Amino acid sequence: MERSYSEEMRRIYVLTLFMFSSLVLAGKGAGSIACRRVLKYCQGNEINIPRCVEDRMRHCKKGKHLLDGSEKDFYLRSANSSSAARVDTVYGHIIHIPSEAVLKSTLSDSDQEVYLIVSVLNSSLFEATSDKGSPHEQVLGVWLGDQVIHNLFHPVRIEFVNVSQNESRKCVFWKMSHNSEQGSWSTDGCNTIHNNTDIVCECNHLSFFAVLVSPDAPDPVNIHRLEYITYIGSCLSVVFTLIALMLSLCHRQVKADHSVIIHMQLTGSLFLLHFFFLASSFWSKAEGAACLSLGLLLHWALLGTLTWTAIEGFHLYLLLVQVFNIYVRRYTLKLSLLGWGVPTITVMICGVGGSYGKYTLTENTSNITSLCWIPTAAVRYITVNGYLGLVLLFNIAILAVTVVKMRQLRLRTVQAGRKVRRFWKDWANLLGLSCVLGLPWGLAFTTKGAISLPGIYIFTILNAFQGVLMVLWFGLSHASPIMRSKAQRTSP
């Protein structure tokens, strides 16, 4: 009985040992994929290809026969801790590894020789959520031994050749997310050096490297010019709109015309827009609740301006098309509730959702332009771009109807000798109405493609000086009736 129990225990022990050995060997086998086959393995077995390649490349089977030759998209070199390493790809890209990085990779290994792996990957394998640009066609993955190399005093140099010179370019690496399966392109620890069509990336760590190209971003010289134009125009708009509001308060009538009240509401919203824009730009280093408040107020002022431009179009339609029977009880009160209520409700919803914070407009090695705004792209597209598009479509339709009505009136009343003078006056009125109806905001949709830079300049000039232009137009349009009424009172 004892013997049979002893034999049974021996069998269980051998079986357990066999199962444990099998699991260990299976685990080793899973990590012992040939380095040249890692990418193909990950494409066929993994959803998150960058993370799979990153993990497998550190523990892959090197293969001594690859040391003397290289494939088109895969390079394997031995590196010694006493010297730097270099890899030249067939595409012209060059990778320089400092001796410091090689030394760090050999600290946990008794062997003083490690393997440098470089893989050329297609950028389509990296699905980024950033709206700052898209990577160049090729991504370079660089690994050195099985250690994570970072915080280097002497940076790794990666030279990318033949990168388009007409686009904004900066060096990035693929930053893995610890909380999700997604990643994103980041500039942390990387410096960009421009050399005509070549880009040199200096980074203090190893990873996947690429050049992020942003075709819509102007170069630093144009960025500085646009900033000056914006700040000067916004300052003048604040001054002019403030003067117009003060004059309106000083000379207000007991029962002012509806058009004048709507004009002043639009002028007030423009004053708030330019004032909060300047505050958000100059206090761009604000953090926490201060930056959130500035972003919320700027968003509220912008939505208020767009809403009041739509109200201007609606009121113009009533004046020109519905000439009779347009009496609406408490008309200006209802318009005021609409003009300020819609922006208030919108920013309250966005504020509860935590949509406000620091937003980077332009970023390069020498200049970073940021302000307190809406960093969330989806919220920005819906509440700004989408709302702007609806307002523009409505006001363009109103302007078209206005032009037709003006044409019909002129054909009835204008004499032949006054046609030329009336022609220029009509064009001046048309341009003034376009400014009041916010049509210059539509140039925001022309800042892409072949006319990107001219479109950005025209958009910046017209909208930065919009407060100035509108105050001048309001003054000229209301000056003529006032002068005529004074002349009639003084005439015998």
Tab-separated table of C-alpha atoms in Angstrom:
chain	number	residue	atom	x	y	z
A	1	MET	CA	0.000	0.000	0.000
A	2	GLU	CA	2.822	2.333	0.935
A	3	ARG	CA	4.687	1.479	-2.231
A	4	SER	CA	1.730	2.179	-4.468
A	5	TYR	CA	1.152	5.529	-2.698
A	6	SER	CA	4.837	6.420	-3.222
A	7	GLU	CA	4.683	5.538	-6.916
A	8	GLU	CA	1.504	7.579	-7.328
A	9	MET	CA	3.151	10.629	-5.742
A	10	ARG	CA	6.180	10.186	-7.998
A	11	ARG	CA	3.951	10.140	-11.067
A	12	ILE	CA	2.166	13.339	-9.943
A	13	TYR	CA	5.505	15.037	-9.312
A	14	VAL	CA	6.873	14.071	-12.743
A	15	LEU	CA	3.645	15.168	-14.455
A	16	THR	CA	3.678	18.523	-12.627
A	17	LEU	CA	7.328	19.079	-13.512
A	18	PHE	CA	6.625	18.236	-17.129
A	19	MET	CA	3.676	20.668	-17.327
A	20	PHE	CA	5.683	23.469	-15.690
A	21	SER	CA	8.596	22.914	-18.082
A	22	SER	CA	6.241	22.967	-21.050
A	23	LEU	CA	4.749	26.264	-19.955
A	24	VAL	CA	8.193	27.809	-19.476
A	25	LEU	CA	9.375	26.601	-22.864
A	26	ALA	CA	6.169	27.845	-24.489
A	27	GLY	CA	6.662	31.248	-22.901
A	28	LYS	CA	10.229	31.388	-24.153
A	29	GLY	CA	9.164	30.290	-27.577
A	30	ALA	CA	6.565	33.071	-27.768
A	31	GLY	CA	9.205	35.691	-27.230
A	32	SER	CA	11.814	34.060	-29.473
A	33	ILE	CA	10.472	35.258	-32.802
A	34	ALA	CA	13.123	36.173	-35.353
A	35	CYS	CA	13.618	39.938	-35.312
A	36	ARG	CA	13.068	40.236	-39.046
A	37	ARG	CA	9.644	38.532	-38.657
A	38	VAL	CA	8.328	40.562	-35.700
A	39	LEU	CA	6.384	43.078	-37.814
A	40	LYS	CA	4.700	40.365	-39.860
A	41	TYR	CA	3.853	38.450	-36.675
A	42	CYS	CA	2.288	41.531	-35.036
A	43	GLN	CA	0.285	42.437	-38.142
A	44	GLY	CA	-1.244	38.963	-38.169
A	45	ASN	CA	-1.836	38.457	-34.447
A	46	GLU	CA	-2.202	41.815	-32.684
A	47	ILE	CA	-4.606	44.763	-32.833
A	48	ASN	CA	-2.159	47.266	-31.339
A	49	ILE	CA	0.726	46.802	-33.769
A	50	PRO	CA	3.087	49.521	-32.388
A	51	ARG	CA	2.917	48.125	-28.837
A	52	CYS	CA	3.439	44.577	-30.098
A	53	VAL	CA	6.475	45.572	-32.194
A	54	GLU	CA	7.923	47.596	-29.293
A	55	ASP	CA	7.675	44.641	-26.875
A	56	ARG	CA	8.760	41.868	-29.256
A	57	MET	CA	11.763	43.678	-30.731
A	58	ARG	CA	13.477	43.835	-27.324
A	59	HIS	CA	13.420	40.039	-26.873
A	60	CYS	CA	13.483	38.755	-30.440
A	61	LYS	CA	15.886	36.150	-31.861
A	62	LYS	CA	18.743	38.144	-33.392
A	63	GLY	CA	20.249	35.730	-35.893
A	64	LYS	CA	24.002	36.059	-36.397
A	65	HIS	CA	23.704	35.784	-40.195
A	66	LEU	CA	22.013	39.177	-40.363
A	67	LEU	CA	24.996	41.065	-38.961
A	68	ASP	CA	26.761	41.229	-42.312
A	69	GLY	CA	23.747	42.121	-44.422
A	70	SER	CA	20.520	44.083	-44.212
A	71	GLU	CA	17.088	43.979	-45.691
A	72	LYS	CA	15.418	47.022	-47.195
A	73	ASP	CA	13.294	47.802	-44.130
A	74	PHE	CA	15.222	45.973	-41.405
A	75	TYR	CA	18.742	46.529	-40.050
A	76	LEU	CA	20.635	44.654	-37.326
A	77	ARG	CA	24.057	45.778	-36.077
A	78	SER	CA	26.261	44.814	-33.160
A	79	ALA	CA	27.282	47.705	-30.907
A	80	ASN	CA	30.124	47.923	-28.402
A	81	SER	CA	29.886	50.019	-25.242
A	82	SER	CA	33.177	51.750	-25.991
A	83	SER	CA	32.008	53.366	-29.232
A	84	ALA	CA	28.989	54.950	-30.896
A	85	ALA	CA	26.829	53.152	-33.465
A	86	ARG	CA	25.415	54.189	-36.816
A	87	VAL	CA	22.942	52.778	-39.329
A	88	ASP	CA	22.459	54.069	-42.906
A	89	THR	CA	19.216	53.035	-44.570
A	90	VAL	CA	18.728	52.611	-48.300
A	91	TYR	CA	16.242	55.515	-48.173
A	92	GLY	CA	18.982	57.911	-47.063
A	93	HIS	CA	17.855	58.162	-43.422
A	94	ILE	CA	20.737	57.933	-40.945
A	95	ILE	CA	20.596	56.924	-37.257
A	96	HIS	CA	23.427	57.939	-34.900
A	97	ILE	CA	23.512	56.235	-31.495
A	98	PRO	CA	25.876	57.819	-28.891
A	99	SER	CA	28.185	55.617	-26.814
A	100	GLU	CA	26.263	56.696	-23.695
A	101	ALA	CA	23.148	54.898	-24.975
A	102	VAL	CA	25.155	51.763	-25.807
A	103	LEU	CA	26.726	51.799	-22.335
A	104	LYS	CA	23.318	52.120	-20.638
A	105	SER	CA	21.993	49.152	-22.589
A	106	THR	CA	24.882	46.917	-21.398
A	107	LEU	CA	24.657	47.694	-17.660
A	108	SER	CA	22.420	44.693	-16.939
A	109	ASP	CA	24.290	42.389	-19.289
A	110	SER	CA	27.653	40.756	-18.589
A	111	ASP	CA	28.351	40.776	-22.297
A	112	GLN	CA	29.699	44.152	-23.415
A	113	GLU	CA	28.122	43.762	-26.870
A	114	VAL	CA	24.467	44.509	-27.667
A	115	TYR	CA	22.435	44.569	-30.848
A	116	LEU	CA	21.077	47.709	-32.498
A	117	ILE	CA	17.827	47.152	-34.416
A	118	VAL	CA	16.331	49.659	-36.863
A	119	SER	CA	13.050	48.995	-38.635
A	120	VAL	CA	11.479	51.203	-41.315
A	121	LEU	CA	7.696	51.166	-40.896
A	122	ASN	CA	4.780	52.701	-42.752
A	123	SER	CA	3.044	55.566	-40.948
A	124	SER	CA	-0.370	53.967	-41.601
A	125	LEU	CA	0.359	51.501	-38.776
A	126	PHE	CA	0.101	54.341	-36.246
A	127	GLU	CA	-3.436	55.555	-35.635
A	128	ALA	CA	-3.125	58.880	-33.806
A	129	THR	CA	-5.986	61.010	-32.460
A	130	SER	CA	-4.040	64.287	-32.782
A	131	ASP	CA	-5.232	67.056	-35.123
A	132	LYS	CA	-1.835	68.760	-35.229
A	133	GLY	CA	-0.733	67.061	-38.441
A	134	SER	CA	0.157	63.715	-39.945
A	135	PRO	CA	3.481	61.864	-39.922
A	136	HIS	CA	5.778	61.608	-42.927
A	137	GLU	CA	5.386	58.405	-44.961
A	138	GLN	CA	8.128	56.499	-43.099
A	139	VAL	CA	8.585	55.855	-39.379
A	140	LEU	CA	11.893	54.670	-37.921
A	141	GLY	CA	11.770	52.239	-34.998
A	142	VAL	CA	15.050	52.077	-33.045
A	143	TRP	CA	15.894	49.561	-30.300
A	144	LEU	CA	19.149	48.859	-28.439
A	145	GLY	CA	19.329	45.661	-26.420
A	146	ASP	CA	16.440	44.748	-24.142
A	147	GLN	CA	16.557	47.909	-21.990
A	148	VAL	CA	14.342	51.012	-22.171
A	149	ILE	CA	16.765	53.833	-22.999
A	150	HIS	CA	15.753	57.356	-21.928
A	151	ASN	CA	17.068	60.561	-20.282
A	152	LEU	CA	20.235	60.608	-22.376
A	153	PHE	CA	22.646	63.505	-21.896
A	154	HIS	CA	23.955	63.038	-25.457
A	155	PRO	CA	20.902	62.700	-27.724
A	156	VAL	CA	20.208	60.167	-30.425
A	157	ARG	CA	20.359	61.782	-33.899
A	158	ILE	CA	17.980	60.655	-36.624
A	159	GLU	CA	18.325	62.279	-40.037
A	160	PHE	CA	15.229	62.224	-42.270
A	161	VAL	CA	15.856	63.158	-45.905
A	162	ASN	CA	13.602	64.646	-48.600
A	163	VAL	CA	10.831	65.927	-46.334
A	164	SER	CA	8.574	68.492	-48.050
A	165	GLN	CA	9.889	72.035	-47.532
A	166	ASN	CA	6.496	73.710	-48.036
A	167	GLU	CA	5.056	72.298	-44.820
A	168	SER	CA	5.547	72.870	-41.122
A	169	ARG	CA	7.745	70.011	-39.876
A	170	LYS	CA	8.705	68.809	-36.403
A	171	CYS	CA	10.220	65.675	-34.881
A	172	VAL	CA	7.955	63.412	-32.875
A	173	PHE	CA	7.996	59.965	-31.284
A	174	TRP	CA	5.201	57.486	-30.636
A	175	LYS	CA	4.119	57.800	-26.997
A	176	MET	CA	2.412	54.693	-25.661
A	177	SER	CA	-0.609	55.234	-23.411
A	178	HIS	CA	-0.605	53.330	-20.122
A	179	ASN	CA	-4.373	53.591	-19.640
A	180	SER	CA	-5.538	52.524	-23.089
A	181	GLU	CA	-4.464	50.733	-26.231
A	182	GLN	CA	-4.088	54.003	-28.121
A	183	GLY	CA	-0.991	56.152	-28.528
A	184	SER	CA	-0.160	59.568	-29.894
A	185	TRP	CA	2.675	61.523	-31.488
A	186	SER	CA	4.590	63.631	-28.974
A	187	THR	CA	7.518	66.086	-29.118
A	188	ASP	CA	8.662	65.456	-25.519
A	189	GLY	CA	12.440	65.142	-25.337
A	190	CYS	CA	12.934	65.817	-29.055
A	191	ASN	CA	14.462	68.806	-30.812
A	192	THR	CA	13.972	69.636	-34.503
A	193	ILE	CA	16.748	70.987	-36.742
A	194	HIS	CA	15.852	72.102	-40.285
A	195	ASN	CA	18.355	71.668	-43.090
A	196	ASN	CA	16.622	72.543	-46.372
A	197	THR	CA	14.594	69.429	-47.261
A	198	ASP	CA	16.268	67.335	-44.531
A	199	ILE	CA	15.180	67.156	-40.898
A	200	VAL	CA	17.513	66.204	-38.038
A	201	CYS	CA	15.802	64.898	-34.896
A	202	GLU	CA	17.725	64.943	-31.618
A	203	CYS	CA	15.939	62.934	-28.912
A	204	ASN	CA	16.998	61.812	-25.451
A	205	HIS	CA	15.393	58.366	-25.747
A	206	LEU	CA	14.731	55.499	-28.179
A	207	SER	CA	11.339	54.735	-29.699
A	208	PHE	CA	9.446	55.057	-32.981
A	209	PHE	CA	10.472	58.334	-34.637
A	210	ALA	CA	8.842	60.330	-37.403
A	211	VAL	CA	8.527	63.841	-38.821
A	212	LEU	CA	5.081	65.341	-38.267
A	213	VAL	CA	4.027	67.552	-41.161
A	214	SER	CA	1.296	70.201	-40.814
A	215	PRO	CA	0.489	71.671	-44.239
A	216	ASP	CA	-1.850	74.298	-42.734
A	217	ALA	CA	0.668	75.866	-40.351
A	218	PRO	CA	2.627	78.933	-41.565
A	219	ASP	CA	6.351	79.239	-40.992
A	220	PRO	CA	7.639	81.134	-37.890
A	221	VAL	CA	8.182	84.411	-39.800
A	222	ASN	CA	4.565	84.532	-40.980
A	223	ILE	CA	3.360	83.459	-37.536
A	224	HIS	CA	5.058	86.498	-35.948
A	225	ARG	CA	3.560	88.813	-38.594
A	226	LEU	CA	0.079	87.385	-38.106
A	227	GLU	CA	0.416	87.785	-34.343
A	228	TYR	CA	1.316	91.477	-34.696
A	229	ILE	CA	-1.596	92.074	-37.085
A	230	THR	CA	-3.984	90.282	-34.727
A	231	TYR	CA	-2.897	92.131	-31.595
A	232	ILE	CA	-2.902	95.576	-33.270
A	233	GLY	CA	-6.286	94.969	-34.898
A	234	SER	CA	-7.839	93.610	-31.693
A	235	CYS	CA	-6.550	96.551	-29.644
A	236	LEU	CA	-7.990	99.047	-32.145
A	237	SER	CA	-11.277	97.125	-32.250
A	238	VAL	CA	-11.526	97.292	-28.459
A	239	VAL	CA	-10.924	101.064	-28.521
A	240	PHE	CA	-13.370	101.795	-31.378
A	241	THR	CA	-16.159	99.590	-30.071
A	242	LEU	CA	-15.763	101.059	-26.570
A	243	ILE	CA	-16.010	104.611	-27.971
A	244	ALA	CA	-19.114	103.637	-29.976
A	245	LEU	CA	-20.783	102.154	-26.882
A	246	MET	CA	-19.981	105.219	-24.771
A	247	LEU	CA	-21.345	107.603	-27.436
A	248	SER	CA	-24.464	105.474	-27.726
A	249	LEU	CA	-25.043	105.654	-23.960
A	250	CYS	CA	-24.411	109.403	-23.833
A	251	HIS	CA	-26.785	110.215	-26.712
A	252	ARG	CA	-29.344	107.487	-26.275
A	253	GLN	CA	-32.966	108.314	-26.914
A	254	VAL	CA	-35.937	107.325	-24.786
A	255	LYS	CA	-37.221	105.101	-27.578
A	256	ALA	CA	-34.346	104.143	-29.831
A	257	ASP	CA	-34.775	102.505	-33.209
A	258	HIS	CA	-34.631	98.708	-33.236
A	259	SER	CA	-31.793	98.728	-35.759
A	260	VAL	CA	-29.661	100.961	-33.538
A	261	ILE	CA	-30.238	98.696	-30.521
A	262	ILE	CA	-29.248	95.596	-32.513
A	263	HIS	CA	-26.162	97.378	-33.867
A	264	MET	CA	-25.080	98.301	-30.343
A	265	GLN	CA	-25.623	94.741	-29.098
A	266	LEU	CA	-23.403	93.462	-31.905
A	267	THR	CA	-20.838	96.168	-31.112
A	268	GLY	CA	-20.877	95.125	-27.452
A	269	SER	CA	-20.336	91.461	-28.319
A	270	LEU	CA	-17.402	92.429	-30.568
A	271	PHE	CA	-15.901	94.484	-27.735
A	272	LEU	CA	-16.143	91.478	-25.387
A	273	LEU	CA	-14.724	89.123	-28.042
A	274	HIS	CA	-11.589	91.176	-28.713
A	275	PHE	CA	-11.133	92.040	-25.032
A	276	PHE	CA	-11.305	88.409	-23.872
A	277	PHE	CA	-9.115	87.299	-26.779
A	278	LEU	CA	-6.380	89.727	-25.735
A	279	ALA	CA	-6.781	88.686	-22.092
A	280	SER	CA	-6.565	84.987	-22.990
A	281	SER	CA	-3.488	85.586	-25.176
A	282	PHE	CA	-1.564	87.799	-22.742
A	283	TRP	CA	-2.386	85.572	-19.762
A	284	SER	CA	-1.724	82.338	-21.636
A	285	LYS	CA	0.409	81.070	-18.721
A	286	ALA	CA	-2.657	81.000	-16.482
A	287	GLU	CA	-3.474	77.557	-15.122
A	288	GLY	CA	-6.417	75.807	-13.508
A	289	ALA	CA	-9.593	77.776	-12.812
A	290	ALA	CA	-8.167	81.030	-14.221
A	291	CYS	CA	-7.459	79.487	-17.653
A	292	LEU	CA	-10.797	77.667	-17.611
A	293	SER	CA	-12.626	80.944	-16.907
A	294	LEU	CA	-10.803	82.811	-19.675
A	295	GLY	CA	-11.536	80.039	-22.181
A	296	LEU	CA	-15.214	80.011	-21.187
A	297	LEU	CA	-15.561	83.809	-21.500
A	298	LEU	CA	-13.794	83.868	-24.873
A	299	HIS	CA	-16.049	81.083	-26.169
A	300	TRP	CA	-19.127	82.910	-24.824
A	301	ALA	CA	-18.134	86.191	-26.504
A	302	LEU	CA	-17.460	84.454	-29.836
A	303	LEU	CA	-20.814	82.663	-29.793
A	304	GLY	CA	-22.486	85.949	-28.819
A	305	THR	CA	-20.887	87.716	-31.783
A	306	LEU	CA	-21.983	84.991	-34.211
A	307	THR	CA	-25.511	84.966	-32.794
A	308	TRP	CA	-25.900	88.738	-33.087
A	309	THR	CA	-24.667	88.661	-36.678
A	310	ALA	CA	-27.448	86.153	-37.401
A	311	ILE	CA	-29.926	88.461	-35.647
A	312	GLU	CA	-28.694	91.335	-37.834
A	313	GLY	CA	-29.531	89.203	-40.871
A	314	PHE	CA	-32.973	88.324	-39.513
A	315	HIS	CA	-33.754	91.976	-38.783
A	316	LEU	CA	-32.561	93.010	-42.249
A	317	TYR	CA	-34.907	90.427	-43.770
A	318	LEU	CA	-37.857	91.888	-41.853
A	319	LEU	CA	-36.998	95.424	-42.984
A	320	LEU	CA	-36.587	94.627	-46.686
A	321	VAL	CA	-38.937	91.713	-47.365
A	322	GLN	CA	-41.642	91.895	-44.705
A	323	VAL	CA	-42.102	95.658	-44.891
A	324	PHE	CA	-45.640	95.654	-43.470
A	325	ASN	CA	-47.051	93.919	-40.411
A	326	ILE	CA	-43.709	93.333	-38.702
A	327	TYR	CA	-44.742	94.488	-35.246
A	328	VAL	CA	-43.544	92.023	-32.602
A	329	ARG	CA	-44.367	92.619	-28.952
A	330	ARG	CA	-41.209	93.174	-26.858
A	331	TYR	CA	-39.133	92.610	-29.976
A	332	THR	CA	-35.743	93.776	-28.631
A	333	LEU	CA	-36.206	91.890	-25.344
A	334	LYS	CA	-36.816	88.632	-27.183
A	335	LEU	CA	-33.834	89.231	-29.447
A	336	SER	CA	-31.642	89.966	-26.421
A	337	LEU	CA	-32.712	86.741	-24.734
A	338	LEU	CA	-31.854	84.859	-27.920
A	339	GLY	CA	-28.598	86.725	-28.592
A	340	TRP	CA	-27.146	86.174	-25.109
A	341	GLY	CA	-29.128	83.113	-24.019
A	342	VAL	CA	-27.885	80.682	-26.682
A	343	PRO	CA	-24.166	81.408	-25.956
A	344	THR	CA	-24.752	81.221	-22.189
A	345	ILE	CA	-26.472	77.826	-22.327
A	346	THR	CA	-23.811	76.463	-24.702
A	347	VAL	CA	-20.826	77.475	-22.562
A	348	MET	CA	-22.541	76.178	-19.419
A	349	ILE	CA	-22.881	72.740	-21.020
A	350	CYS	CA	-19.266	72.835	-22.262
A	351	GLY	CA	-18.057	74.035	-18.851
A	352	VAL	CA	-19.766	71.155	-17.053
A	353	GLY	CA	-18.128	68.776	-19.522
A	354	GLY	CA	-14.661	70.207	-18.769
A	355	SER	CA	-14.049	71.405	-22.315
A	356	TYR	CA	-11.904	74.464	-21.513
A	357	GLY	CA	-8.165	74.683	-20.895
A	358	LYS	CA	-4.813	75.403	-22.532
A	359	TYR	CA	-4.839	75.171	-26.333
A	360	THR	CA	-1.697	75.360	-28.496
A	361	LEU	CA	-2.235	77.254	-31.750
A	362	THR	CA	1.277	76.901	-33.239
A	363	GLU	CA	4.275	74.983	-32.027
A	364	ASN	CA	7.846	74.811	-33.296
A	365	THR	CA	11.349	74.877	-31.879
A	366	SER	CA	11.500	78.638	-31.455
A	367	ASN	CA	7.940	79.694	-30.755
A	368	ILE	CA	4.886	78.319	-28.987
A	369	THR	CA	1.628	80.244	-29.316
A	370	SER	CA	-1.075	79.181	-26.891
A	371	LEU	CA	-4.158	80.618	-25.247
A	372	CYS	CA	-6.949	79.548	-22.928
A	373	TRP	CA	-9.539	78.090	-25.256
A	374	ILE	CA	-11.122	74.707	-26.163
A	375	PRO	CA	-8.487	71.941	-26.458
A	376	THR	CA	-11.134	69.289	-27.251
A	377	ALA	CA	-11.339	69.068	-31.045
A	378	ALA	CA	-14.877	67.622	-31.185
A	379	VAL	CA	-16.339	70.417	-29.024
A	380	ARG	CA	-14.446	73.024	-31.046
A	381	TYR	CA	-15.708	71.698	-34.371
A	382	ILE	CA	-19.343	71.465	-33.263
A	383	THR	CA	-19.761	74.680	-31.250
A	384	VAL	CA	-17.465	76.911	-33.316
A	385	ASN	CA	-16.994	75.574	-36.853
A	386	GLY	CA	-20.453	74.034	-37.112
A	387	TYR	CA	-22.249	77.030	-35.589
A	388	LEU	CA	-20.238	79.423	-37.756
A	389	GLY	CA	-21.180	77.452	-40.868
A	390	LEU	CA	-24.909	77.646	-40.046
A	391	VAL	CA	-24.756	81.397	-39.369
A	392	LEU	CA	-22.861	81.998	-42.617
A	393	LEU	CA	-25.335	79.992	-44.713
A	394	PHE	CA	-28.231	81.947	-43.207
A	395	ASN	CA	-26.620	85.367	-43.683
A	396	ILE	CA	-25.414	84.599	-47.216
A	397	ALA	CA	-29.026	83.797	-48.139
A	398	ILE	CA	-30.163	87.063	-46.496
A	399	LEU	CA	-27.493	89.033	-48.379
A	400	ALA	CA	-28.574	87.485	-51.691
A	401	VAL	CA	-32.183	88.492	-51.038
A	402	THR	CA	-31.008	91.995	-50.065
A	403	VAL	CA	-29.043	92.415	-53.291
A	404	VAL	CA	-32.082	91.383	-55.367
A	405	LYS	CA	-34.354	93.826	-53.489
A	406	MET	CA	-31.854	96.685	-53.819
A	407	ARG	CA	-31.564	95.966	-57.521
A	408	GLN	CA	-35.327	96.104	-57.982
A	409	LEU	CA	-35.634	99.380	-56.058
A	410	ARG	CA	-32.792	101.025	-57.980
A	411	LEU	CA	-34.323	100.086	-61.361
A	412	ARG	CA	-37.518	101.886	-60.371
A	413	THR	CA	-36.097	105.062	-58.865
A	414	VAL	CA	-32.614	105.785	-60.229
A	415	GLN	CA	-32.302	108.191	-63.139
A	416	ALA	CA	-29.824	107.578	-65.943
A	417	GLY	CA	-27.459	110.413	-64.937
A	418	ARG	CA	-27.017	109.051	-61.429
A	419	LYS	CA	-26.330	105.414	-62.282
A	420	VAL	CA	-22.547	105.615	-61.867
A	421	ARG	CA	-22.737	107.318	-58.485
A	422	ARG	CA	-25.425	104.928	-57.292
A	423	PHE	CA	-23.335	101.972	-58.481
A	424	TRP	CA	-20.432	102.833	-56.166
A	425	LYS	CA	-22.767	103.650	-53.305
A	426	ASP	CA	-24.475	100.273	-53.669
A	427	TRP	CA	-21.117	98.503	-53.612
A	428	ALA	CA	-20.144	100.379	-50.452
A	429	ASN	CA	-23.437	99.344	-48.835
A	430	LEU	CA	-22.901	95.760	-49.932
A	431	LEU	CA	-19.422	95.632	-48.383
A	432	GLY	CA	-20.715	97.223	-45.191
A	433	LEU	CA	-23.553	94.718	-44.939
A	434	SER	CA	-21.114	91.851	-45.565
A	435	CYS	CA	-19.063	93.000	-42.604
A	436	VAL	CA	-22.151	93.408	-40.389
A	437	LEU	CA	-23.429	89.964	-41.355
A	438	GLY	CA	-20.084	88.414	-40.403
A	439	LEU	CA	-19.174	87.139	-43.871
A	440	PRO	CA	-15.425	87.737	-43.264
A	441	TRP	CA	-15.633	84.830	-40.784
A	442	GLY	CA	-16.233	82.592	-43.783
A	443	LEU	CA	-12.600	83.078	-44.792
A	444	ALA	CA	-11.774	80.626	-41.986
A	445	PHE	CA	-12.773	77.869	-44.425
A	446	THR	CA	-10.275	79.113	-47.063
A	447	THR	CA	-7.198	78.674	-44.837
A	448	LYS	CA	-6.513	75.196	-46.246
A	449	GLY	CA	-4.998	74.034	-49.490
A	450	ALA	CA	-3.289	76.115	-52.152
A	451	ILE	CA	-4.588	79.488	-50.874
A	452	SER	CA	-3.778	78.685	-47.257
A	453	LEU	CA	-1.340	81.519	-46.504
A	454	PRO	CA	-3.165	84.329	-48.417
A	455	GLY	CA	-6.421	83.141	-46.882
A	456	ILE	CA	-4.953	83.289	-43.374
A	457	TYR	CA	-3.669	86.837	-43.930
A	458	ILE	CA	-6.981	88.130	-45.326
A	459	PHE	CA	-8.939	86.361	-42.585
A	460	THR	CA	-6.677	87.798	-39.872
A	461	ILE	CA	-6.791	91.378	-41.187
A	462	LEU	CA	-10.559	91.545	-41.755
A	463	ASN	CA	-11.545	89.881	-38.490
A	464	ALA	CA	-8.936	91.588	-36.312
A	465	PHE	CA	-10.112	94.980	-37.606
A	466	GLN	CA	-13.791	93.978	-37.769
A	467	GLY	CA	-14.670	96.174	-34.796
A	468	VAL	CA	-13.047	99.189	-36.459
A	469	LEU	CA	-14.756	98.577	-39.815
A	470	MET	CA	-18.188	98.055	-38.307
A	471	VAL	CA	-18.023	101.170	-36.111
A	472	LEU	CA	-17.010	103.255	-39.147
A	473	TRP	CA	-19.840	101.788	-41.222
A	474	PHE	CA	-22.396	102.329	-38.453
A	475	GLY	CA	-21.220	105.917	-38.084
A	476	LEU	CA	-21.426	106.662	-41.810
A	477	SER	CA	-24.788	104.943	-42.285
A	478	HIS	CA	-26.395	106.831	-39.382
A	479	ALA	CA	-24.687	110.165	-40.054
A	480	SER	CA	-26.604	110.898	-43.268
A	481	PRO	CA	-30.126	110.617	-41.784
A	482	ILE	CA	-29.090	112.709	-38.754
A	483	MET	CA	-27.635	115.447	-40.954
A	484	ARG	CA	-30.762	115.475	-43.121
A	485	SER	CA	-33.061	115.742	-40.104
A	486	LYS	CA	-31.011	118.653	-38.696
A	487	ALA	CA	-31.131	120.424	-42.051
A	488	GLN	CA	-34.878	120.027	-42.187
A	489	ARG	CA	-35.313	121.494	-38.664
A	490	THR	CA	-33.112	124.507	-39.420
A	491	SER	CA	-34.617	125.258	-42.825
A	492	PRO	CA	-37.224	128.141	-42.886
